[in-house]
Amino acid sequence: MFAALMALIINGEQIDDEIIEAEFRHIKSHFERTLQVACCERDPEFRTMAKDNVASRVLLNQESRRRHPEVSEEEITARLNKLIDEAGGETQFYVNIGMPMKDASLVRENVAGGVRLDKTLQEIYAPEPEPTEAELRACYEANLKHYMTDEEIRASHITKGLQGATSRQEIYMAMRDIRSQLLAGADFAKLAEEHRNDEQQQIDLGWFKRGEFMEEFETIAFSMGEGEISPVFTTQLGFHVCTLTGRRPSVARPFDEVKEDVRNRFIEEYRDKKFNAFLEELKAKAKIEDTDPEGENCQH
């Protein structure tokens, strides 16, 4: 069941109900995908968010048209070619924008809107500041979590595949016996050598961070403490028992190493503040009429 149609009139421009409805669905699905509460009771909140998002875009487009009513064909072509290159070709570009059939005139009209918006944003951001060393260091300290190294661990493992075994149960029981010996104090390296399938099979996996090994293995290994013996577990390679032999915690990267990243963040934060202030100014001056302010019906 769909909600009652919603309508906005922004500075005299009536917004198609489906635009708001599509934004509503996008917001709701985002909350569902990220496993956040997205039940029917939150629909009025999502509708308010949808209307605000749409209103913001419309106001920006209106202001961009007011400031830059005309854009040259050369500017449109340059931006369009850049978008096509970034997409990896014209075919993929049309797939990305969700247009099943090529409509050059409609695409160029939309791209023209992008050109106008870019020009408008350049105007509201200018002049961009050149941060001092002190400002950059303050930004670095305030955003330290973004400049941390990846946690690393070192692990060793004993593994057995299914080759030559009569059943998975046979391998599992053998690995469980190995684990029992380890828990009783047996030397891990010595036991691993005894049960190594061949000389090429690694026992000591060295230092690694998340994303370098199979997820099933990393989930176990990163959850362990140094010296701990894991349960018997499986991956696509077979059955494993592992132990953690070292851990390097995540630490802050030196300021000089990330200085350029910090500068980019400083500029982005400056732009965000300018953009939000500009948008609030547009909203304050705008005439926004909501012909469906309640929106109480739930959508399933």
PDB file of C-alpha atoms in Angstrom:
ATOM      1  CA  MET A   1       0.000   0.000   0.000  1.00  0.00           C
ATOM      2  CA  PHE A   2       1.448   3.373  -0.960  1.00  0.00           C
ATOM      3  CA  ALA A   3       1.262   6.560   1.031  1.00  0.00           C
ATOM      4  CA  ALA A   4      -0.940   9.398  -0.064  1.00  0.00           C
ATOM      5  CA  LEU A   5       0.715  11.483  -2.758  1.00  0.00           C
ATOM      6  CA  MET A   6       2.868  14.288  -1.450  1.00  0.00           C
ATOM      7  CA  ALA A   7       3.270  17.680  -3.061  1.00  0.00           C
ATOM      8  CA  LEU A   8       5.607  20.620  -2.667  1.00  0.00           C
ATOM      9  CA  ILE A   9       5.459  24.009  -4.298  1.00  0.00           C
ATOM     10  CA  ILE A  10       8.799  25.809  -4.045  1.00  0.00           C
ATOM     11  CA  ASN A  11       8.904  29.459  -5.103  1.00  0.00           C
ATOM     12  CA  GLY A  12       5.959  28.700  -7.381  1.00  0.00           C
ATOM     13  CA  GLU A  13       7.543  25.575  -8.892  1.00  0.00           C
ATOM     14  CA  GLN A  14       5.388  22.498  -8.319  1.00  0.00           C
ATOM     15  CA  ILE A  15       7.372  19.350  -7.632  1.00  0.00           C
ATOM     16  CA  ASP A  16       6.188  16.086  -9.117  1.00  0.00           C
ATOM     17  CA  ASP A  17       4.850  13.821  -6.381  1.00  0.00           C
ATOM     18  CA  GLU A  18       6.847  10.865  -7.717  1.00  0.00           C
ATOM     19  CA  ILE A  19      10.116  12.729  -7.129  1.00  0.00           C
ATOM     20  CA  ILE A  20       9.294  13.013  -3.437  1.00  0.00           C
ATOM     21  CA  GLU A  21       8.006   9.442  -3.333  1.00  0.00           C
ATOM     22  CA  ALA A  22      11.231   8.151  -4.919  1.00  0.00           C
ATOM     23  CA  GLU A  23      13.321  10.054  -2.363  1.00  0.00           C
ATOM     24  CA  PHE A  24      11.156   8.638   0.427  1.00  0.00           C
ATOM     25  CA  ARG A  25      11.746   5.082  -0.828  1.00  0.00           C
ATOM     26  CA  HIS A  26      15.468   5.723  -1.150  1.00  0.00           C
ATOM     27  CA  ILE A  27      15.733   6.946   2.454  1.00  0.00           C
ATOM     28  CA  LYS A  28      13.658   4.086   3.836  1.00  0.00           C
ATOM     29  CA  SER A  29      15.658   1.453   1.942  1.00  0.00           C
ATOM     30  CA  HIS A  30      18.919   3.024   3.149  1.00  0.00           C
ATOM     31  CA  PHE A  31      17.831   2.617   6.763  1.00  0.00           C
ATOM     32  CA  GLU A  32      16.785  -0.968   6.068  1.00  0.00           C
ATOM     33  CA  ARG A  33      20.096  -1.824   4.341  1.00  0.00           C
ATOM     34  CA  THR A  34      22.102  -0.419   7.239  1.00  0.00           C
ATOM     35  CA  LEU A  35      20.041  -2.470   9.706  1.00  0.00           C
ATOM     36  CA  GLN A  36      18.611   0.604  11.390  1.00  0.00           C
ATOM     37  CA  VAL A  37      15.059   0.896  12.615  1.00  0.00           C
ATOM     38  CA  ALA A  38      12.896   1.578   9.551  1.00  0.00           C
ATOM     39  CA  CYS A  39       9.474   0.500  10.724  1.00  0.00           C
ATOM     40  CA  CYS A  40       6.188   2.025   9.600  1.00  0.00           C
ATOM     41  CA  GLU A  41       6.115   4.338  12.617  1.00  0.00           C
ATOM     42  CA  ARG A  42       9.140   6.195  11.205  1.00  0.00           C
ATOM     43  CA  ASP A  43       7.491   6.894   7.829  1.00  0.00           C
ATOM     44  CA  PRO A  44       6.452  10.464   8.771  1.00  0.00           C
ATOM     45  CA  GLU A  45      10.084  11.162   9.748  1.00  0.00           C
ATOM     46  CA  PHE A  46      11.345   9.706   6.457  1.00  0.00           C
ATOM     47  CA  ARG A  47       8.788  11.760   4.508  1.00  0.00           C
ATOM     48  CA  THR A  48       9.968  14.935   6.218  1.00  0.00           C
ATOM     49  CA  MET A  49      13.550  14.035   5.334  1.00  0.00           C
ATOM     50  CA  ALA A  50      12.519  13.315   1.730  1.00  0.00           C
ATOM     51  CA  LYS A  51      10.766  16.663   1.362  1.00  0.00           C
ATOM     52  CA  ASP A  52      13.732  18.505   2.866  1.00  0.00           C
ATOM     53  CA  ASN A  53      16.198  16.758   0.536  1.00  0.00           C
ATOM     54  CA  VAL A  54      14.093  17.471  -2.527  1.00  0.00           C
ATOM     55  CA  ALA A  55      13.490  21.079  -1.478  1.00  0.00           C
ATOM     56  CA  SER A  56      17.226  21.595  -1.007  1.00  0.00           C
ATOM     57  CA  ARG A  57      18.008  20.298  -4.484  1.00  0.00           C
ATOM     58  CA  VAL A  58      15.276  22.397  -6.087  1.00  0.00           C
ATOM     59  CA  LEU A  59      16.426  25.567  -4.330  1.00  0.00           C
ATOM     60  CA  LEU A  60      20.012  24.969  -5.427  1.00  0.00           C
ATOM     61  CA  ASN A  61      18.889  24.427  -9.008  1.00  0.00           C
ATOM     62  CA  GLN A  62      16.709  27.529  -8.943  1.00  0.00           C
ATOM     63  CA  GLU A  63      19.543  29.655  -7.592  1.00  0.00           C
ATOM     64  CA  SER A  64      21.983  28.188 -10.118  1.00  0.00           C
ATOM     65  CA  ARG A  65      19.587  29.028 -12.960  1.00  0.00           C
ATOM     66  CA  ARG A  66      19.170  32.551 -11.602  1.00  0.00           C
ATOM     67  CA  ARG A  67      22.927  33.090 -11.434  1.00  0.00           C
ATOM     68  CA  HIS A  68      23.837  31.276 -14.639  1.00  0.00           C
ATOM     69  CA  PRO A  69      20.834  31.175 -16.971  1.00  0.00           C
ATOM     70  CA  GLU A  70      23.010  30.352 -19.974  1.00  0.00           C
ATOM     71  CA  VAL A  71      25.791  27.792 -20.251  1.00  0.00           C
ATOM     72  CA  SER A  72      27.743  27.186 -23.426  1.00  0.00           C
ATOM     73  CA  GLU A  73      27.489  24.023 -25.511  1.00  0.00           C
ATOM     74  CA  GLU A  74      31.257  23.646 -25.090  1.00  0.00           C
ATOM     75  CA  GLU A  75      30.909  23.570 -21.293  1.00  0.00           C
ATOM     76  CA  ILE A  76      28.126  20.994 -21.494  1.00  0.00           C
ATOM     77  CA  THR A  77      30.100  18.797 -23.892  1.00  0.00           C
ATOM     78  CA  ALA A  78      33.241  18.977 -21.746  1.00  0.00           C
ATOM     79  CA  ARG A  79      31.381  17.955 -18.613  1.00  0.00           C
ATOM     80  CA  LEU A  80      29.477  15.197 -20.419  1.00  0.00           C
ATOM     81  CA  ASN A  81      32.683  13.734 -21.872  1.00  0.00           C
ATOM     82  CA  LYS A  82      34.252  13.773 -18.419  1.00  0.00           C
ATOM     83  CA  LEU A  83      31.267  11.928 -16.922  1.00  0.00           C
ATOM     84  CA  ILE A  84      31.376   9.338 -19.710  1.00  0.00           C
ATOM     85  CA  ASP A  85      35.121   8.795 -19.193  1.00  0.00           C
ATOM     86  CA  GLU A  86      34.660   8.414 -15.438  1.00  0.00           C
ATOM     87  CA  ALA A  87      31.927   5.824 -16.055  1.00  0.00           C
ATOM     88  CA  GLY A  88      34.200   3.813 -18.349  1.00  0.00           C
ATOM     89  CA  GLY A  89      32.323   4.493 -21.567  1.00  0.00           C
ATOM     90  CA  GLU A  90      29.006   5.675 -22.921  1.00  0.00           C
ATOM     91  CA  THR A  91      27.182   2.368 -22.390  1.00  0.00           C
ATOM     92  CA  GLN A  92      28.076   2.191 -18.729  1.00  0.00           C
ATOM     93  CA  PHE A  93      27.277   5.884 -18.319  1.00  0.00           C
ATOM     94  CA  TYR A  94      23.687   5.319 -19.438  1.00  0.00           C
ATOM     95  CA  VAL A  95      23.425   2.281 -17.164  1.00  0.00           C
ATOM     96  CA  ASN A  96      24.670   4.340 -14.214  1.00  0.00           C
ATOM     97  CA  ILE A  97      22.117   7.111 -14.712  1.00  0.00           C
ATOM     98  CA  GLY A  98      19.300   4.588 -15.134  1.00  0.00           C
ATOM     99  CA  MET A  99      18.324   5.651 -18.627  1.00  0.00           C
ATOM    100  CA  PRO A 100      17.350   2.578 -20.683  1.00  0.00           C
ATOM    101  CA  MET A 101      17.390   4.475 -23.974  1.00  0.00           C
ATOM    102  CA  LYS A 102      19.818   7.118 -25.113  1.00  0.00           C
ATOM    103  CA  ASP A 103      18.208  10.553 -25.023  1.00  0.00           C
ATOM    104  CA  ALA A 104      20.935  13.048 -25.878  1.00  0.00           C
ATOM    105  CA  SER A 105      18.802  16.176 -25.431  1.00  0.00           C
ATOM    106  CA  LEU A 106      17.580  15.154 -21.960  1.00  0.00           C
ATOM    107  CA  VAL A 107      21.078  14.159 -20.882  1.00  0.00           C
ATOM    108  CA  ARG A 108      22.539  17.454 -22.075  1.00  0.00           C
ATOM    109  CA  GLU A 109      19.806  19.352 -20.230  1.00  0.00           C
ATOM    110  CA  ASN A 110      20.669  17.532 -17.007  1.00  0.00           C
ATOM    111  CA  VAL A 111      24.396  18.036 -17.568  1.00  0.00           C
ATOM    112  CA  ALA A 112      23.769  21.759 -18.102  1.00  0.00           C
ATOM    113  CA  GLY A 113      22.195  21.830 -14.652  1.00  0.00           C
ATOM    114  CA  GLY A 114      25.370  20.276 -13.288  1.00  0.00           C
ATOM    115  CA  VAL A 115      27.500  22.932 -14.965  1.00  0.00           C
ATOM    116  CA  ARG A 116      25.359  25.703 -13.452  1.00  0.00           C
ATOM    117  CA  LEU A 117      25.573  24.099 -10.005  1.00  0.00           C
ATOM    118  CA  ASP A 118      29.365  23.738 -10.231  1.00  0.00           C
ATOM    119  CA  LYS A 119      29.709  27.413 -11.081  1.00  0.00           C
ATOM    120  CA  THR A 120      27.430  28.394  -8.217  1.00  0.00           C
ATOM    121  CA  LEU A 121      29.341  26.268  -5.727  1.00  0.00           C
ATOM    122  CA  GLN A 122      32.640  27.730  -6.872  1.00  0.00           C
ATOM    123  CA  GLU A 123      31.218  31.169  -6.154  1.00  0.00           C
ATOM    124  CA  ILE A 124      29.997  30.351  -2.651  1.00  0.00           C
ATOM    125  CA  TYR A 125      33.270  28.596  -1.724  1.00  0.00           C
ATOM    126  CA  ALA A 126      35.504  31.398  -2.996  1.00  0.00           C
ATOM    127  CA  PRO A 127      37.884  32.458  -1.766  1.00  0.00           C
ATOM    128  CA  GLU A 128      38.994  29.177  -0.213  1.00  0.00           C
ATOM    129  CA  PRO A 129      41.310  29.607   2.786  1.00  0.00           C
ATOM    130  CA  GLU A 130      44.964  28.626   2.919  1.00  0.00           C
ATOM    131  CA  PRO A 131      45.184  26.957   6.347  1.00  0.00           C
ATOM    132  CA  THR A 132      48.101  27.686   8.651  1.00  0.00           C
ATOM    133  CA  GLU A 133      50.254  24.969  10.179  1.00  0.00           C
ATOM    134  CA  ALA A 134      48.485  25.497  13.505  1.00  0.00           C
ATOM    135  CA  GLU A 135      45.054  25.124  11.897  1.00  0.00           C
ATOM    136  CA  LEU A 136      46.121  21.939  10.152  1.00  0.00           C
ATOM    137  CA  ARG A 137      47.490  20.453  13.362  1.00  0.00           C
ATOM    138  CA  ALA A 138      44.249  21.320  15.153  1.00  0.00           C
ATOM    139  CA  CYS A 139      42.287  19.628  12.363  1.00  0.00           C
ATOM    140  CA  TYR A 140      44.578  16.594  12.634  1.00  0.00           C
ATOM    141  CA  GLU A 141      44.000  16.292  16.380  1.00  0.00           C
ATOM    142  CA  ALA A 142      40.242  16.740  16.022  1.00  0.00           C
ATOM    143  CA  ASN A 143      40.025  13.991  13.397  1.00  0.00           C
ATOM    144  CA  LEU A 144      42.693  11.616  14.690  1.00  0.00           C
ATOM    145  CA  LYS A 145      40.505   8.534  14.170  1.00  0.00           C
ATOM    146  CA  HIS A 146      40.772   9.051  10.395  1.00  0.00           C
ATOM    147  CA  TYR A 147      44.570   8.880  10.462  1.00  0.00           C
ATOM    148  CA  MET A 148      45.118   5.627  12.308  1.00  0.00           C
ATOM    149  CA  THR A 149      47.135   2.698  11.007  1.00  0.00           C
ATOM    150  CA  ASP A 150      45.374  -0.624  10.507  1.00  0.00           C
ATOM    151  CA  GLU A 151      45.547  -3.086  13.358  1.00  0.00           C
ATOM    152  CA  GLU A 152      47.839  -6.008  12.470  1.00  0.00           C
ATOM    153  CA  ILE A 153      48.235  -9.470  13.905  1.00  0.00           C
ATOM    154  CA  ARG A 154      50.657 -12.352  13.442  1.00  0.00           C
ATOM    155  CA  ALA A 155      49.275 -15.867  13.487  1.00  0.00           C
ATOM    156  CA  SER A 156      50.317 -19.462  12.957  1.00  0.00           C
ATOM    157  CA  HIS A 157      47.992 -22.250  11.985  1.00  0.00           C
ATOM    158  CA  ILE A 158      47.638 -25.961  11.504  1.00  0.00           C
ATOM    159  CA  THR A 159      45.380 -26.946   8.653  1.00  0.00           C
ATOM    160  CA  LYS A 160      44.126 -30.125   7.065  1.00  0.00           C
ATOM    161  CA  GLY A 161      42.292 -30.393   3.760  1.00  0.00           C
ATOM    162  CA  LEU A 162      39.925 -33.172   2.764  1.00  0.00           C
ATOM    163  CA  GLN A 163      42.297 -34.843   0.308  1.00  0.00           C
ATOM    164  CA  GLY A 164      42.749 -38.491   1.152  1.00  0.00           C
ATOM    165  CA  ALA A 165      40.253 -38.463   4.002  1.00  0.00           C
ATOM    166  CA  THR A 166      37.315 -40.838   4.105  1.00  0.00           C
ATOM    167  CA  SER A 167      35.035 -38.168   5.607  1.00  0.00           C
ATOM    168  CA  ARG A 168      34.893 -34.647   6.983  1.00  0.00           C
ATOM    169  CA  GLN A 169      34.242 -36.163  10.388  1.00  0.00           C
ATOM    170  CA  GLU A 170      37.593 -37.947  10.254  1.00  0.00           C
ATOM    171  CA  ILE A 171      39.447 -34.683   9.647  1.00  0.00           C
ATOM    172  CA  TYR A 172      37.429 -32.853  12.260  1.00  0.00           C
ATOM    173  CA  MET A 173      38.204 -35.449  14.935  1.00  0.00           C
ATOM    174  CA  ALA A 174      41.908 -35.362  14.053  1.00  0.00           C
ATOM    175  CA  MET A 175      41.970 -31.567  14.355  1.00  0.00           C
ATOM    176  CA  ARG A 176      40.066 -31.712  17.630  1.00  0.00           C
ATOM    177  CA  ASP A 177      42.697 -34.096  18.994  1.00  0.00           C
ATOM    178  CA  ILE A 178      45.461 -31.706  17.874  1.00  0.00           C
ATOM    179  CA  ARG A 179      43.701 -28.853  19.658  1.00  0.00           C
ATOM    180  CA  SER A 180      43.412 -30.914  22.841  1.00  0.00           C
ATOM    181  CA  GLN A 181      47.160 -31.496  22.760  1.00  0.00           C
ATOM    182  CA  LEU A 182      47.784 -27.770  22.294  1.00  0.00           C
ATOM    183  CA  LEU A 183      45.501 -26.893  25.201  1.00  0.00           C
ATOM    184  CA  ALA A 184      47.423 -29.421  27.313  1.00  0.00           C
ATOM    185  CA  GLY A 185      50.658 -27.538  26.610  1.00  0.00           C
ATOM    186  CA  ALA A 186      52.066 -29.083  23.429  1.00  0.00           C
ATOM    187  CA  ASP A 187      54.389 -26.830  21.403  1.00  0.00           C
ATOM    188  CA  PHE A 188      52.403 -25.293  18.535  1.00  0.00           C
ATOM    189  CA  ALA A 189      55.297 -25.018  16.068  1.00  0.00           C
ATOM    190  CA  LYS A 190      56.446 -28.586  16.690  1.00  0.00           C
ATOM    191  CA  LEU A 191      52.939 -30.014  16.341  1.00  0.00           C
ATOM    192  CA  ALA A 192      52.345 -27.954  13.215  1.00  0.00           C
ATOM    193  CA  GLU A 193      55.518 -29.385  11.639  1.00  0.00           C
ATOM    194  CA  GLU A 194      54.362 -32.914  12.416  1.00  0.00           C
ATOM    195  CA  HIS A 195      51.017 -32.363  10.714  1.00  0.00           C
ATOM    196  CA  ARG A 196      52.152 -30.208   7.784  1.00  0.00           C
ATOM    197  CA  ASN A 197      50.962 -31.676   4.473  1.00  0.00           C
ATOM    198  CA  ASP A 198      53.997 -30.493   2.497  1.00  0.00           C
ATOM    199  CA  GLU A 199      56.955 -28.129   2.657  1.00  0.00           C
ATOM    200  CA  GLN A 200      55.071 -25.370   0.815  1.00  0.00           C
ATOM    201  CA  GLN A 201      52.334 -25.165   3.455  1.00  0.00           C
ATOM    202  CA  GLN A 202      52.828 -22.085   5.623  1.00  0.00           C
ATOM    203  CA  ILE A 203      52.666 -22.411   9.378  1.00  0.00           C
ATOM    204  CA  ASP A 204      53.678 -18.889  10.369  1.00  0.00           C
ATOM    205  CA  LEU A 205      51.450 -16.543   8.347  1.00  0.00           C
ATOM    206  CA  GLY A 206      53.438 -13.453   9.304  1.00  0.00           C
ATOM    207  CA  TRP A 207      51.896 -10.049   9.975  1.00  0.00           C
ATOM    208  CA  PHE A 208      48.634  -9.175   8.239  1.00  0.00           C
ATOM    209  CA  LYS A 209      45.688  -6.795   8.521  1.00  0.00           C
ATOM    210  CA  ARG A 210      41.999  -7.217   7.794  1.00  0.00           C
ATOM    211  CA  GLY A 211      41.157  -7.927   4.197  1.00  0.00           C
ATOM    212  CA  GLU A 212      44.319  -9.886   3.358  1.00  0.00           C
ATOM    213  CA  PHE A 213      43.015 -13.355   4.279  1.00  0.00           C
ATOM    214  CA  MET A 214      39.726 -15.202   4.033  1.00  0.00           C
ATOM    215  CA  GLU A 215      37.005 -13.585   6.111  1.00  0.00           C
ATOM    216  CA  GLU A 216      36.262 -16.802   8.029  1.00  0.00           C
ATOM    217  CA  PHE A 217      39.910 -17.022   9.104  1.00  0.00           C
ATOM    218  CA  GLU A 218      40.219 -13.338   9.994  1.00  0.00           C
ATOM    219  CA  THR A 219      37.016 -13.363  12.046  1.00  0.00           C
ATOM    220  CA  ILE A 220      38.527 -15.990  14.326  1.00  0.00           C
ATOM    221  CA  ALA A 221      42.101 -14.703  14.351  1.00  0.00           C
ATOM    222  CA  PHE A 222      41.362 -11.030  15.067  1.00  0.00           C
ATOM    223  CA  SER A 223      39.041 -11.963  17.940  1.00  0.00           C
ATOM    224  CA  MET A 224      41.787 -13.845  19.798  1.00  0.00           C
ATOM    225  CA  GLY A 225      44.305 -12.795  22.399  1.00  0.00           C
ATOM    226  CA  GLU A 226      48.036 -13.496  22.095  1.00  0.00           C
ATOM    227  CA  GLY A 227      48.856 -17.127  22.861  1.00  0.00           C
ATOM    228  CA  GLU A 228      45.225 -18.217  22.664  1.00  0.00           C
ATOM    229  CA  ILE A 229      44.351 -21.455  20.854  1.00  0.00           C
ATOM    230  CA  SER A 230      41.369 -21.171  18.542  1.00  0.00           C
ATOM    231  CA  PRO A 231      38.501 -23.641  18.239  1.00  0.00           C
ATOM    232  CA  VAL A 232      38.560 -25.951  15.242  1.00  0.00           C
ATOM    233  CA  PHE A 233      37.017 -24.010  12.364  1.00  0.00           C
ATOM    234  CA  THR A 234      36.583 -24.354   8.624  1.00  0.00           C
ATOM    235  CA  THR A 235      37.314 -22.330   5.507  1.00  0.00           C
ATOM    236  CA  GLN A 236      37.227 -23.324   1.856  1.00  0.00           C
ATOM    237  CA  LEU A 237      40.747 -24.719   2.353  1.00  0.00           C
ATOM    238  CA  GLY A 238      39.759 -27.178   5.075  1.00  0.00           C
ATOM    239  CA  PHE A 239      39.881 -27.371   8.869  1.00  0.00           C
ATOM    240  CA  HIS A 240      42.081 -25.075  10.941  1.00  0.00           C
ATOM    241  CA  VAL A 241      43.409 -24.432  14.407  1.00  0.00           C
ATOM    242  CA  CYS A 242      45.334 -21.207  14.839  1.00  0.00           C
ATOM    243  CA  THR A 243      47.136 -19.243  17.507  1.00  0.00           C
ATOM    244  CA  LEU A 244      47.910 -15.557  17.770  1.00  0.00           C
ATOM    245  CA  THR A 245      51.633 -14.844  18.146  1.00  0.00           C
ATOM    246  CA  GLY A 246      51.576 -11.049  18.018  1.00  0.00           C
ATOM    247  CA  ARG A 247      49.390  -7.967  17.754  1.00  0.00           C
ATOM    248  CA  ARG A 248      50.206  -4.453  16.582  1.00  0.00           C
ATOM    249  CA  PRO A 249      47.445  -2.094  17.681  1.00  0.00           C
ATOM    250  CA  SER A 250      46.156   0.745  15.551  1.00  0.00           C
ATOM    251  CA  VAL A 251      48.176   3.933  16.178  1.00  0.00           C
ATOM    252  CA  ALA A 252      48.041   7.468  14.829  1.00  0.00           C
ATOM    253  CA  ARG A 253      50.078   8.088  11.683  1.00  0.00           C
ATOM    254  CA  PRO A 254      52.535  11.013  12.040  1.00  0.00           C
ATOM    255  CA  PHE A 255      51.162  14.434  11.137  1.00  0.00           C
ATOM    256  CA  ASP A 256      53.789  15.047   8.451  1.00  0.00           C
ATOM    257  CA  GLU A 257      52.860  11.763   6.766  1.00  0.00           C
ATOM    258  CA  VAL A 258      49.178  12.705   6.420  1.00  0.00           C
ATOM    259  CA  LYS A 259      49.509  16.472   6.142  1.00  0.00           C
ATOM    260  CA  GLU A 260      48.052  16.638   2.618  1.00  0.00           C
ATOM    261  CA  ASP A 261      45.083  14.491   3.649  1.00  0.00           C
ATOM    262  CA  VAL A 262      44.522  16.790   6.626  1.00  0.00           C
ATOM    263  CA  ARG A 263      44.614  19.827   4.351  1.00  0.00           C
ATOM    264  CA  ASN A 264      42.006  18.243   2.065  1.00  0.00           C
ATOM    265  CA  ARG A 265      39.788  17.520   5.073  1.00  0.00           C
ATOM    266  CA  PHE A 266      40.183  21.101   6.310  1.00  0.00           C
ATOM    267  CA  ILE A 267      39.046  22.433   2.927  1.00  0.00           C
ATOM    268  CA  GLU A 268      36.152  19.963   2.777  1.00  0.00           C
ATOM    269  CA  GLU A 269      34.973  21.028   6.235  1.00  0.00           C
ATOM    270  CA  TYR A 270      35.192  24.664   5.163  1.00  0.00           C
ATOM    271  CA  ARG A 271      33.121  23.898   2.059  1.00  0.00           C
ATOM    272  CA  ASP A 272      30.534  21.991   4.089  1.00  0.00           C
ATOM    273  CA  LYS A 273      30.064  24.961   6.426  1.00  0.00           C
ATOM    274  CA  LYS A 274      29.759  27.425   3.553  1.00  0.00           C
ATOM    275  CA  PHE A 275      27.357  25.144   1.678  1.00  0.00           C
ATOM    276  CA  ASN A 276      25.113  24.546   4.692  1.00  0.00           C
ATOM    277  CA  ALA A 277      24.997  28.251   5.520  1.00  0.00           C
ATOM    278  CA  PHE A 278      24.172  29.069   1.884  1.00  0.00           C
ATOM    279  CA  LEU A 279      21.408  26.435   1.814  1.00  0.00           C
ATOM    280  CA  GLU A 280      19.871  27.715   5.038  1.00  0.00           C
ATOM    281  CA  GLU A 281      19.881  31.216   3.569  1.00  0.00           C
ATOM    282  CA  LEU A 282      18.033  29.974   0.479  1.00  0.00           C
ATOM    283  CA  LYS A 283      15.453  28.180   2.640  1.00  0.00           C
ATOM    284  CA  ALA A 284      14.927  31.255   4.800  1.00  0.00           C
ATOM    285  CA  LYS A 285      14.105  33.373   1.728  1.00  0.00           C
ATOM    286  CA  ALA A 286      12.088  30.721  -0.116  1.00  0.00           C
ATOM    287  CA  LYS A 287       8.339  30.245  -0.219  1.00  0.00           C
ATOM    288  CA  ILE A 288       7.817  26.524   0.371  1.00  0.00           C
ATOM    289  CA  GLU A 289       4.240  25.249   0.355  1.00  0.00           C
ATOM    290  CA  ASP A 290       3.547  21.720   1.573  1.00  0.00           C
ATOM    291  CA  THR A 291       0.139  20.568   0.353  1.00  0.00           C
ATOM    292  CA  ASP A 292       0.415  17.270   2.256  1.00  0.00           C
ATOM    293  CA  PRO A 293       1.994  18.124   5.611  1.00  0.00           C
ATOM    294  CA  GLU A 294       0.581  15.138   7.495  1.00  0.00           C
ATOM    295  CA  GLY A 295       1.618  12.059   5.496  1.00  0.00           C
ATOM    296  CA  GLU A 296       0.267   9.697   8.125  1.00  0.00           C
ATOM    297  CA  ASN A 297      -0.296   6.636   5.986  1.00  0.00           C
ATOM    298  CA  CYS A 298       2.265   3.860   6.205  1.00  0.00           C
ATOM    299  CA  GLN A 299       4.006   2.418   3.207  1.00  0.00           C
ATOM    300  CA  HIS A 300       4.920  -1.234   3.086  1.00  0.00           C
TER     301      HIS A 300
END
